[in-house]
CSV table of C-alpha atoms and ligand atoms in Angstrom, one decimal:
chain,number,residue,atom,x,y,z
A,1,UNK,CA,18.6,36.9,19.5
A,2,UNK,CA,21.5,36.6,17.1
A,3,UNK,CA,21.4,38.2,14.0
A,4,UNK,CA,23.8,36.9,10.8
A,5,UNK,CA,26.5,39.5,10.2
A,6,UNK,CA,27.9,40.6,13.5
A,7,UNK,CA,31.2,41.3,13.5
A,8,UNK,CA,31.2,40.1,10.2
A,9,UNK,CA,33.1,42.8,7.9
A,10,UNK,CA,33.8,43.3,4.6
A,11,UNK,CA,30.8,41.2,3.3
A,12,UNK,CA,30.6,40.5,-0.4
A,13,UNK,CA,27.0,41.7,-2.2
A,14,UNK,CA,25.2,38.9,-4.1
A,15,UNK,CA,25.9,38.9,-8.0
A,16,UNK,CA,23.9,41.0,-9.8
A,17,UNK,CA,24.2,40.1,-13.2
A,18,UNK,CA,21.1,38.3,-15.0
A,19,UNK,CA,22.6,35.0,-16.0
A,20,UNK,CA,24.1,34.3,-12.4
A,21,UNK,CA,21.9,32.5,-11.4
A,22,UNK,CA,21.5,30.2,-14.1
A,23,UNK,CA,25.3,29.8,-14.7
A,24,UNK,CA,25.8,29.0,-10.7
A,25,UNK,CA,22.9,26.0,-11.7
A,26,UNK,CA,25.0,25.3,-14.1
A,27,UNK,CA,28.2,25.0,-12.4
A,28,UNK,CA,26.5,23.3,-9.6
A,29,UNK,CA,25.7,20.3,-11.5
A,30,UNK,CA,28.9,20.1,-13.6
A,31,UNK,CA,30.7,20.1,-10.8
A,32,UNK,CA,33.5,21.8,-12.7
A,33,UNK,CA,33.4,23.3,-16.1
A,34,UNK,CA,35.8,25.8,-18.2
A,35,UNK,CA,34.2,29.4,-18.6
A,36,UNK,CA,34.5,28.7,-22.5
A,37,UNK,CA,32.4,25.6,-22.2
A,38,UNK,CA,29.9,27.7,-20.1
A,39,UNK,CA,29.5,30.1,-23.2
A,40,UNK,CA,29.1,27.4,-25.7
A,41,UNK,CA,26.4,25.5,-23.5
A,42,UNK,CA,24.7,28.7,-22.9
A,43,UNK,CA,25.2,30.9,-26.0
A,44,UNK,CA,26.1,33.8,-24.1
A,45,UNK,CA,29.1,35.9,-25.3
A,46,UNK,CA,32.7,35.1,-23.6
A,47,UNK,CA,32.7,38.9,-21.9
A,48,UNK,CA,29.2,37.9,-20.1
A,49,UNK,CA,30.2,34.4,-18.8
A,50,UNK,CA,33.7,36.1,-18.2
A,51,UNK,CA,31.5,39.2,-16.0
A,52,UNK,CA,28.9,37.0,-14.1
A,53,UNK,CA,31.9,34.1,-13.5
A,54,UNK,CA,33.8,36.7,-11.8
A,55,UNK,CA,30.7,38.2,-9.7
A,56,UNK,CA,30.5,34.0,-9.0
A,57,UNK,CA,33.9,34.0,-7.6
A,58,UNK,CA,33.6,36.6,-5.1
A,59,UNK,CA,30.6,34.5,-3.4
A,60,UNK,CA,33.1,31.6,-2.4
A,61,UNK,CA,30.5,29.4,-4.1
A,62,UNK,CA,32.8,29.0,-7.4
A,63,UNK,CA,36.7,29.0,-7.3
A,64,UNK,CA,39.4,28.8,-10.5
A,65,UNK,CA,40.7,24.8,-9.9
A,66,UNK,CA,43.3,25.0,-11.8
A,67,UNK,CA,44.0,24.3,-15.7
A,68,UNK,CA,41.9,21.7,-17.6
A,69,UNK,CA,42.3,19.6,-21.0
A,70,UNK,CA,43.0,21.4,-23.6
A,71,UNK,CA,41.2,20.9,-27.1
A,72,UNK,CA,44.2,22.3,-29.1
A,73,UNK,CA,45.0,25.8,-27.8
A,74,UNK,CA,45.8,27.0,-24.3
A,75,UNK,CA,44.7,24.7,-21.3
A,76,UNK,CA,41.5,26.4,-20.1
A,77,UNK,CA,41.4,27.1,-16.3
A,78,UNK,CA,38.4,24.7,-14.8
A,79,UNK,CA,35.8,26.3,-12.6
A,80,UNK,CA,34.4,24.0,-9.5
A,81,UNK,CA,31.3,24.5,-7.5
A,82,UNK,CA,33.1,24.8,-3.7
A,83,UNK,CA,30.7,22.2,-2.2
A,84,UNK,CA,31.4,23.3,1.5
A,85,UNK,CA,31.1,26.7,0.9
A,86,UNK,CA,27.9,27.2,3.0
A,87,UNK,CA,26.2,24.7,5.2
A,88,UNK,CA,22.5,23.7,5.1
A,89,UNK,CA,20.4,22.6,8.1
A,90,UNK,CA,17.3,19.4,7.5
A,91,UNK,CA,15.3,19.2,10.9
A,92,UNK,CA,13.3,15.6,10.3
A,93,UNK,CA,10.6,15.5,13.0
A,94,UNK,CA,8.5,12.6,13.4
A,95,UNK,CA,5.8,11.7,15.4
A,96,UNK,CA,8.3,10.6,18.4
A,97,UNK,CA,11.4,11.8,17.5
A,98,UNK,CA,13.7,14.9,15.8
A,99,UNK,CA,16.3,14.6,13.7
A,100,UNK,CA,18.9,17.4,12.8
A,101,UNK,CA,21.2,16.9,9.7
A,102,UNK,CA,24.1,19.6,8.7
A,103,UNK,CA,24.8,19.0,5.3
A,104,UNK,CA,27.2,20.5,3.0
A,105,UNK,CA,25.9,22.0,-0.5
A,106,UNK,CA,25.9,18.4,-2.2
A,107,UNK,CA,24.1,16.3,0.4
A,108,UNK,CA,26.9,15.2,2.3
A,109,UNK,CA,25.9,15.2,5.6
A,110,UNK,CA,28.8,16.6,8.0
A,111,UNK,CA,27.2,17.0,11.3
A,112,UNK,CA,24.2,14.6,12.7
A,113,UNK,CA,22.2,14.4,15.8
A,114,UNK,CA,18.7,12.5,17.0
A,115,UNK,CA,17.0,11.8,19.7
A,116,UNK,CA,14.2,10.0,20.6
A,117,UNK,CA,11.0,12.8,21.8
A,118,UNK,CA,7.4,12.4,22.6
A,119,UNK,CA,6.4,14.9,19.9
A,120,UNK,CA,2.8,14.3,19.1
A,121,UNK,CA,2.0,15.6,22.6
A,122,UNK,CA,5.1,18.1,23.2
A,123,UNK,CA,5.2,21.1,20.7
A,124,UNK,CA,7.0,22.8,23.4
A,125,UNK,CA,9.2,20.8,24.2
A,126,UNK,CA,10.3,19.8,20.8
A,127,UNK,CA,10.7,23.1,19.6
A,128,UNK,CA,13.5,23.4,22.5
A,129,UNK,CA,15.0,19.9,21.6
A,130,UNK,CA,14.7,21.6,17.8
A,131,UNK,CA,17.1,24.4,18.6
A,132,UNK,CA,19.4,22.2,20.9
A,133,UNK,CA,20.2,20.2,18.2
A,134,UNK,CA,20.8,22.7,15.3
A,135,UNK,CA,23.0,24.1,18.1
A,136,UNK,CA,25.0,21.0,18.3
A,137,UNK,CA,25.3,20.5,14.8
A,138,UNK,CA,26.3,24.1,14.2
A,139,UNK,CA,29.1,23.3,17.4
A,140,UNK,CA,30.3,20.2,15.6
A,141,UNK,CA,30.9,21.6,12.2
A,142,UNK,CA,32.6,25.0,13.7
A,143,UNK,CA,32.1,27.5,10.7
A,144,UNK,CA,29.7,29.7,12.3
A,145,UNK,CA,26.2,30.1,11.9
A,146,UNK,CA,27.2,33.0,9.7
A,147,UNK,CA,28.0,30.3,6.6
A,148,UNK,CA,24.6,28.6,7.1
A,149,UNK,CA,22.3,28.7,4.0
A,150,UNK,CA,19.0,27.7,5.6
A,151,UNK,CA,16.9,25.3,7.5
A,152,UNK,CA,14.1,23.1,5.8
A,153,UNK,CA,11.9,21.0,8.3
A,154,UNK,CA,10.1,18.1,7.5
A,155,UNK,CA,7.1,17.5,9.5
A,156,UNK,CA,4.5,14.7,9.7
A,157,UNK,CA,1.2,16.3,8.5
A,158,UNK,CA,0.0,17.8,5.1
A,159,UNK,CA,1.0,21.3,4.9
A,160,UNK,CA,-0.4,24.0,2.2
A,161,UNK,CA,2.6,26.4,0.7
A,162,UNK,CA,0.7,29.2,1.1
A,163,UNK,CA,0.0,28.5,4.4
A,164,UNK,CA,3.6,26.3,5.4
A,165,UNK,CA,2.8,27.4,9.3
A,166,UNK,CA,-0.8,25.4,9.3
A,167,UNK,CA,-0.4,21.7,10.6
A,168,UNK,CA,-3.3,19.3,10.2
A,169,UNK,CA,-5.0,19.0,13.5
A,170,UNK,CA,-5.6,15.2,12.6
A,171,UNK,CA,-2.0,14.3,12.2
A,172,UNK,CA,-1.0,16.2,15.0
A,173,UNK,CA,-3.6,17.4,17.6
A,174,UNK,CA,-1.6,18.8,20.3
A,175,UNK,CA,0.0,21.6,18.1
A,176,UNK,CA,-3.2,22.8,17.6
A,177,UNK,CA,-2.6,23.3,13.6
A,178,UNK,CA,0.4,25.6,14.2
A,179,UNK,CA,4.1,24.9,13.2
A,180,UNK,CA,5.6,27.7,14.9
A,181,UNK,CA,9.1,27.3,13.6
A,182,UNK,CA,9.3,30.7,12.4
A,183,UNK,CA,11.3,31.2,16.1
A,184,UNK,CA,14.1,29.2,13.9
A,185,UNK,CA,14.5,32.1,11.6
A,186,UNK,CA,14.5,34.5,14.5
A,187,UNK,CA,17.3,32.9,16.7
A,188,UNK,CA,19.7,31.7,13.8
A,189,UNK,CA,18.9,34.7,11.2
A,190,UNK,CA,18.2,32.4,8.5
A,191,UNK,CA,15.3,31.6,6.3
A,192,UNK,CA,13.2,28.6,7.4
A,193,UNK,CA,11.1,26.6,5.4
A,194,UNK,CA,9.0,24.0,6.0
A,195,UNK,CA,7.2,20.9,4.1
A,196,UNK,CA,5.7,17.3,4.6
A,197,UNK,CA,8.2,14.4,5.3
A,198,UNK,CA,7.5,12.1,2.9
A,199,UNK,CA,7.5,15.0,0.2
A,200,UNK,CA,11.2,15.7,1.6
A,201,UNK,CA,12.4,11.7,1.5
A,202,UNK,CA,11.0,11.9,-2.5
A,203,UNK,CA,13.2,15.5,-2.8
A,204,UNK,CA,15.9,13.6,-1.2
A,205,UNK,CA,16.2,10.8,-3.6
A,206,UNK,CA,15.5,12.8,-6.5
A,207,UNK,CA,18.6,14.7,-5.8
A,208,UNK,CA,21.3,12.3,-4.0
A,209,UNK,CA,19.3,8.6,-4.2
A,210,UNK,CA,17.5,6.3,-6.3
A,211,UNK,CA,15.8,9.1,-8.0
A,212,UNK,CA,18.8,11.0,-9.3
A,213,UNK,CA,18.3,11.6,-13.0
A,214,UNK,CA,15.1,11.0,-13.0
A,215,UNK,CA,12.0,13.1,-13.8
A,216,UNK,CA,9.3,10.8,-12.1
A,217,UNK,CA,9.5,9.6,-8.7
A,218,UNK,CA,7.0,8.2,-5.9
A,219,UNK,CA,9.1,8.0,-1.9
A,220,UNK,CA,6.8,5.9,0.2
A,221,UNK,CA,7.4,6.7,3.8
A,222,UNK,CA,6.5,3.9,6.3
A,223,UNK,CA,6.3,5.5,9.8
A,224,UNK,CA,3.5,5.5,12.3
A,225,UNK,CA,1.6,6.4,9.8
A,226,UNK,CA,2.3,6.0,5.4
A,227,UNK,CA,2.9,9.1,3.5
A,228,UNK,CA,4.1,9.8,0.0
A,229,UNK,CA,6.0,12.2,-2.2
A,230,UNK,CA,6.0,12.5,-5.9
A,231,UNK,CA,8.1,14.1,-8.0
A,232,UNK,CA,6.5,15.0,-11.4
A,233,UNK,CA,8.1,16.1,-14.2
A,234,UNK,CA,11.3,17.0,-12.2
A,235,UNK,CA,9.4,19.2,-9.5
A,236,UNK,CA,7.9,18.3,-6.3
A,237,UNK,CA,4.1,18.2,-6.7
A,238,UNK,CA,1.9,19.2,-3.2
A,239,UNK,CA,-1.7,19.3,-5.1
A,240,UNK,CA,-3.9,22.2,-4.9
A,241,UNK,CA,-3.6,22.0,-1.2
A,242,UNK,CA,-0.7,20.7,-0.4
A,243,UNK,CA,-2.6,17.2,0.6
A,244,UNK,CA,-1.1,15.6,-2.5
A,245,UNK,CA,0.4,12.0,-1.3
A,246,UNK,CA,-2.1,10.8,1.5
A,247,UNK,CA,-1.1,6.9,0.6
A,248,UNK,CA,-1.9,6.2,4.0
A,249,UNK,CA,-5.2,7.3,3.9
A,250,UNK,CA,-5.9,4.8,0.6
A,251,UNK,CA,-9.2,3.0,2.0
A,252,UNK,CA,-8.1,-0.8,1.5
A,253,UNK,CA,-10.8,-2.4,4.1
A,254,UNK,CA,-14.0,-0.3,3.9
A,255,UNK,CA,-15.3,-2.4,7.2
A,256,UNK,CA,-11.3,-2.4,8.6
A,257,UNK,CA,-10.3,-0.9,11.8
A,258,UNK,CA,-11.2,3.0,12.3
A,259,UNK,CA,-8.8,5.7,11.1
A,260,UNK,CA,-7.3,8.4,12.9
A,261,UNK,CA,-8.8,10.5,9.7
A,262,UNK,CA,-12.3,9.4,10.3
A,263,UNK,CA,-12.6,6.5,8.1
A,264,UNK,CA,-12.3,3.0,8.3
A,265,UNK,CA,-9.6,0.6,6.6
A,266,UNK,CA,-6.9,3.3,5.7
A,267,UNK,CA,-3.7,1.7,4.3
A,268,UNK,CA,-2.2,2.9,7.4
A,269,UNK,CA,-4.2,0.6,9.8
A,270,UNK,CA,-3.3,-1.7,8.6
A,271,UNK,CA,0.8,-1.3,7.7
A,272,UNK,CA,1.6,2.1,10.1
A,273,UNK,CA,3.9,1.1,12.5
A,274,UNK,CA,1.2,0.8,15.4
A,275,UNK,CA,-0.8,-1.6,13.6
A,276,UNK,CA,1.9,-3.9,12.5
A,277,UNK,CA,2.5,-4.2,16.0
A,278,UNK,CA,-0.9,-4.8,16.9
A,279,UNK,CA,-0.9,-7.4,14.5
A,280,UNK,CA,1.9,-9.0,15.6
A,281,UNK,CA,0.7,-9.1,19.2
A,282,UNK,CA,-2.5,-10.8,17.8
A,283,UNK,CA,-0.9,-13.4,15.9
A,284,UNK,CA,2.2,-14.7,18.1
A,285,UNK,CA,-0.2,-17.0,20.8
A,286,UNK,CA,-0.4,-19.2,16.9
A,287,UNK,CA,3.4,-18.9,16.7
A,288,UNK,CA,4.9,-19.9,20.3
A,289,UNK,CA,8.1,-20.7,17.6
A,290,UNK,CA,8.6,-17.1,16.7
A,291,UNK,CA,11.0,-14.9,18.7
A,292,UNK,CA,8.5,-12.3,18.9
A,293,UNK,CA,6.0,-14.7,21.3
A,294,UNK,CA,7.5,-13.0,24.0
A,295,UNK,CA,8.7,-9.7,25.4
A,296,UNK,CA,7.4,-6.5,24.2
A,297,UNK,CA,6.9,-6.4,20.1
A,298,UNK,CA,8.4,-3.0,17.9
A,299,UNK,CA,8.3,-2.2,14.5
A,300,UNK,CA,12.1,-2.7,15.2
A,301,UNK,CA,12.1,-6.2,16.8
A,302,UNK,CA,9.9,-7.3,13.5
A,303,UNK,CA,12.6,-5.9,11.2
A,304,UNK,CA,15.4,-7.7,13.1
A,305,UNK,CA,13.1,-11.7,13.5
A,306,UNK,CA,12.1,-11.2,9.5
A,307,UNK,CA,15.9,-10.7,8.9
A,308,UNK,CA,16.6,-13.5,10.9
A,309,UNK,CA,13.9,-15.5,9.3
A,310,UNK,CA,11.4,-16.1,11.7
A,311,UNK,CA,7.6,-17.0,10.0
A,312,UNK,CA,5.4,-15.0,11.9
A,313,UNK,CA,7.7,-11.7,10.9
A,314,UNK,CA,8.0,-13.2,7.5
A,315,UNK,CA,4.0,-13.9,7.4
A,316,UNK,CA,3.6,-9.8,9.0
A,317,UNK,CA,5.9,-8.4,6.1
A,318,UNK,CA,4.1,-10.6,3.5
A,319,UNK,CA,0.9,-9.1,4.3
A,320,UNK,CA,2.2,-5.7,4.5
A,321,UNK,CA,3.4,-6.0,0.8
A,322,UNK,CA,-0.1,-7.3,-0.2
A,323,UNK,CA,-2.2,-4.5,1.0
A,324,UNK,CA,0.6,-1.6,0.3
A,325,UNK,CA,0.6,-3.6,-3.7
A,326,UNK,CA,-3.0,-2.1,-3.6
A,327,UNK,CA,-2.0,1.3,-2.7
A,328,UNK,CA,0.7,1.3,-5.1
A,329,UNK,CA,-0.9,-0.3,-8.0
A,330,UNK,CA,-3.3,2.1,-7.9
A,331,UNK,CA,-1.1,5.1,-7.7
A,332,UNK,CA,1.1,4.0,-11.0
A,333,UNK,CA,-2.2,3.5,-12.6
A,334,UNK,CA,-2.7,7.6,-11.8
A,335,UNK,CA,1.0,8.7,-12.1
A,336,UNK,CA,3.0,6.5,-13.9
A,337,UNK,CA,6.1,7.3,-12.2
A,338,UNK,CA,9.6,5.5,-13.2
A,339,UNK,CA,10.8,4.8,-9.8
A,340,UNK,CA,8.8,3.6,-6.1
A,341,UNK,CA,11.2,4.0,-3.6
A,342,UNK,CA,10.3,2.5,-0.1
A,343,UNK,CA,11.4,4.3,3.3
A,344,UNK,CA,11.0,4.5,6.5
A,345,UNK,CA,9.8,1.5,8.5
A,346,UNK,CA,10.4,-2.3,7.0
A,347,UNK,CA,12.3,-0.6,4.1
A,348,UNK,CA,15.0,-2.1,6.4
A,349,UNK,CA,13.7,-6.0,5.4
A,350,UNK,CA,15.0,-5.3,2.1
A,351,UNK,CA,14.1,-7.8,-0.6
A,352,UNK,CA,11.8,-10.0,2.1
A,353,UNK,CA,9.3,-6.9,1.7
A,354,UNK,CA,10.0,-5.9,-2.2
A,355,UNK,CA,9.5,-9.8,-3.7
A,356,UNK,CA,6.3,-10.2,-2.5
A,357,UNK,CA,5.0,-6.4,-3.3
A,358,UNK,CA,6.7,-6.5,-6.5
A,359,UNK,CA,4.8,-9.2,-7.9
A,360,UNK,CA,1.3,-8.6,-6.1
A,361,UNK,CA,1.7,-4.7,-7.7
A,362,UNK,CA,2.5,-6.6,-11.0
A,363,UNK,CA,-0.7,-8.4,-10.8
A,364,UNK,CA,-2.9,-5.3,-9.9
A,365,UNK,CA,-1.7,-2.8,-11.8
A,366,UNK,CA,-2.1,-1.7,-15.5
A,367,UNK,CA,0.7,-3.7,-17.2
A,368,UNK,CA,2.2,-0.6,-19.3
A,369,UNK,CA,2.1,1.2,-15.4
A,370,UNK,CA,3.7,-1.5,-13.6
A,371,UNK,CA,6.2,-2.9,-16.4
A,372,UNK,CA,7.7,0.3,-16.6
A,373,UNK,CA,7.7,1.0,-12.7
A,374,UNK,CA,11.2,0.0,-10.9
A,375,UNK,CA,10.0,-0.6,-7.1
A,376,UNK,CA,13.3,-0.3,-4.2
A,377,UNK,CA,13.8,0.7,-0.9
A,378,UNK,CA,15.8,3.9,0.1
A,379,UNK,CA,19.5,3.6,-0.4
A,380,UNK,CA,19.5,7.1,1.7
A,381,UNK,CA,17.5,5.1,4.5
A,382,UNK,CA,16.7,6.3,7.6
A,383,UNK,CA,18.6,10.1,6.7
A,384,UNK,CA,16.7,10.7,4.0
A,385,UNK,CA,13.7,13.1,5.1
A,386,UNK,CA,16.4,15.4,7.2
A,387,UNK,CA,18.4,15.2,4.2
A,388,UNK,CA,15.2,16.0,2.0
A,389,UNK,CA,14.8,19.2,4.6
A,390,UNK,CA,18.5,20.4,3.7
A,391,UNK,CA,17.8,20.1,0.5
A,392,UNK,CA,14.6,22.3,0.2
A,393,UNK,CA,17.0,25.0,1.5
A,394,UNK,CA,19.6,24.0,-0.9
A,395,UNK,CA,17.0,24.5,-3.8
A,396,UNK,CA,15.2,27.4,-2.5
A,397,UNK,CA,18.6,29.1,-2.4
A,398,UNK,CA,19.7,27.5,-6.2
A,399,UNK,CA,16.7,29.5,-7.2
A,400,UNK,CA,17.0,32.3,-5.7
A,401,UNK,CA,20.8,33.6,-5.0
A,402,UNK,CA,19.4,35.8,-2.5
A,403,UNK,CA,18.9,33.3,0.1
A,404,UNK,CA,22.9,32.8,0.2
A,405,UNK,CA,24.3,34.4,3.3
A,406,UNK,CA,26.4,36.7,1.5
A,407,UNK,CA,23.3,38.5,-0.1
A,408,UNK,CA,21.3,38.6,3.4
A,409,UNK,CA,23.6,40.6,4.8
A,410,UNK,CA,23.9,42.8,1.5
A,411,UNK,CA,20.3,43.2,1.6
A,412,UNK,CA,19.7,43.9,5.2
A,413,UNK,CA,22.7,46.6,5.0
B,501,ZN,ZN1,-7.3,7.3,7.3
């Protein structure tokens, strides 16, 4: 097992001062700011800023870049948040395949790797695959595991906080409603934490997408099966539960198809991946025209016709929008959010999928709901939920300075 620290030396202890934290928020989203503009924003005294900045500067996380404008006297010296500082580790598992992103401390992703794993059935074996691609990240980007923050993990199942190691057995049966990536924490000595994917795409864009800036924010993920995250008044809202954003399960057909959840006509029978395929398969002996009459159909090869402007693709995304505008519709009735950002699967069709969903939610929904409602796909696109993972570590750390390796190892002696 490796623990952070060995052969480390001379480690610096965390700052100790009250307002670091808040002034290292601070400087984080300035990007760079003059201690004196720090005191005015804050109303602390000059000595304070002056005390915690210097605690700030010993962490690596803040250095002096040089002198600024001036506003009459002396040129102030500017203070910059050292974006690759530390890294940050976002593990995106699906339902068939892993993702690892290495990200610096602003979302820039530096080191990348995916594969393509039968993970429904394997907990095992994608556990293993988990590791061998943190590994290769952490090999690509060469600082060390030592200058790694943390490791968020997206999974694709509901997950209570206060439980974050209890899967859903109906989202993922073979785990047998354990996460067990606790091991993570174990073999690369950092704090792991763990939340649902399409919670993580919706953290994602909130901080580095379509949702930067603002305060309310739906991410609809479209995988095998539909998920969504919400961001409500700036934070991440999970429900009582953690069972907040089951889109998918939306009953649109009461006598449709069954549901893996035990009812019948869930959203995600009818726009999940599997079933757009299903559908597909169904409809092509009326299309001989369409490139997807032959071969083997994918959520991928219907992207790629409907791009290309084939009808039955066009007709599959069309219905799509309708019965996800029902979905949606009612969810701005509920949360009024500002933003609807599409991921995941057909996000990819761009425009094709948003005309048509645009105006059926406009006929559905309340109008002072929908009129205010902006509805895109992901400009992060596929990266976004390993990105999303990051950047729970990022924030968990941001709120708590003792998550930053230099403090671990003060801690632990
Ligand atoms: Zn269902």
């Amino acid at each position: 097992m490796r623990r952070l620290g060995e052969g480390g030396g001379g480690r610096v202890q965390g700052p100790r001062r009250p307002h670091a934290r808040g002034l290292l928020r601070l400087i984080w989203s300035e990007r760079t700011i003059s201690r004196a503009e720090i005191a005015r924003r804050t109303d602390l005294s000059r000595s304070t800023v002056s005390e915690t900045v210097s605690e700030l500067l010993a962490t690596g996380l803040v250095v002096e870049a040089g002198p600024g404008q001036s506003s009459g006297g002396r040129r102030p010296i500017v203070l910059r948040f050292q974006d690759d500082a530390f890294g940050l580790v976002g593990v995106d598992i699906g339902s068939s395949h892993v993702a690892v992103a290495l990200t610096d401390l602003r979302g820039k992703v530096v080191a990348w790797q995916e594969r393509g794993h039968p993970v429904s059935t394997d907990p095992g074996g994608t556990r293993d695959l988990v590791a061998a691609l943190v590994d290769e990240c952490l090999a690509n980007w060469g600082k060390g595991v030592e200058r790694l923050v943390g490791i968020g993990v997206a999974v694709p199942s509901p997950l209570d906080p206060r439980d974050p190691e209890r899967l859903s057995e109906v989202a993922l049966p073979a785990w047998k409603g354990r996460a067990g990536f606790s091991f993570l924490s174990e073999r690369f000595g950092v704090p792991v934490l763990v939340d649902n994917n399409a919670n993580l795409g919706a953290l994602a864009e909130h901080f580095w997408g379509a949702g930067q800036g603002v305060d309310d924010v739906t991410y609809i993920k479209i995988g095998t099966g539909i998920g969504s995250g919400h961001i409500v008044g700036g934070r991440l809202y999970r429900g009582a539960t953690g069972a907040a954003g089951e889109i998918g399960h939306i009953v649109i057909d009461p006598q449709g198809a069954p549901c893996s959840c035990g009812l019948r006509g869930c959203l995600c029978t009818l726009v999940g991946a599997h079933a757009l395929v299903l559908r597909a398969a169904a409809l092509r002996a009326e299309h001989p025209e369409s490139r997807l009459a032959r071969g083997e159909i994918s959520l991928a090869a219907i992207e790629e016709a409907a791009l290309g402007g084939d009808p039955l693709a066009d007709h599959l995304v069309r219905e799509a929008a309708g019965h996800l505008a029902v979905a949606i519709a009612s969810m701005l009735n509920v949360l009024n959010p500002a933003v609807v950002i599409i991921g995941g699967g057909l996000s990819r069709v761009g425009e094709l999928l948003l005309g048509p969903l645009r105006s059926a939610v406009r006929s559905r929904a309340l109008f002072w709901s929908a009129a205010s409602a902006q509805i895109l796909t992901s400009p992060l696109g596929p990266r976004a939920v390993a990105l999303g993972a990051a950047t729970l570590a990022l924030e968990s750390a941001l709120d708590d300075l003792g998550r930053f390796p230099f403090a671990r190892g003060a801690r632990s002696g």
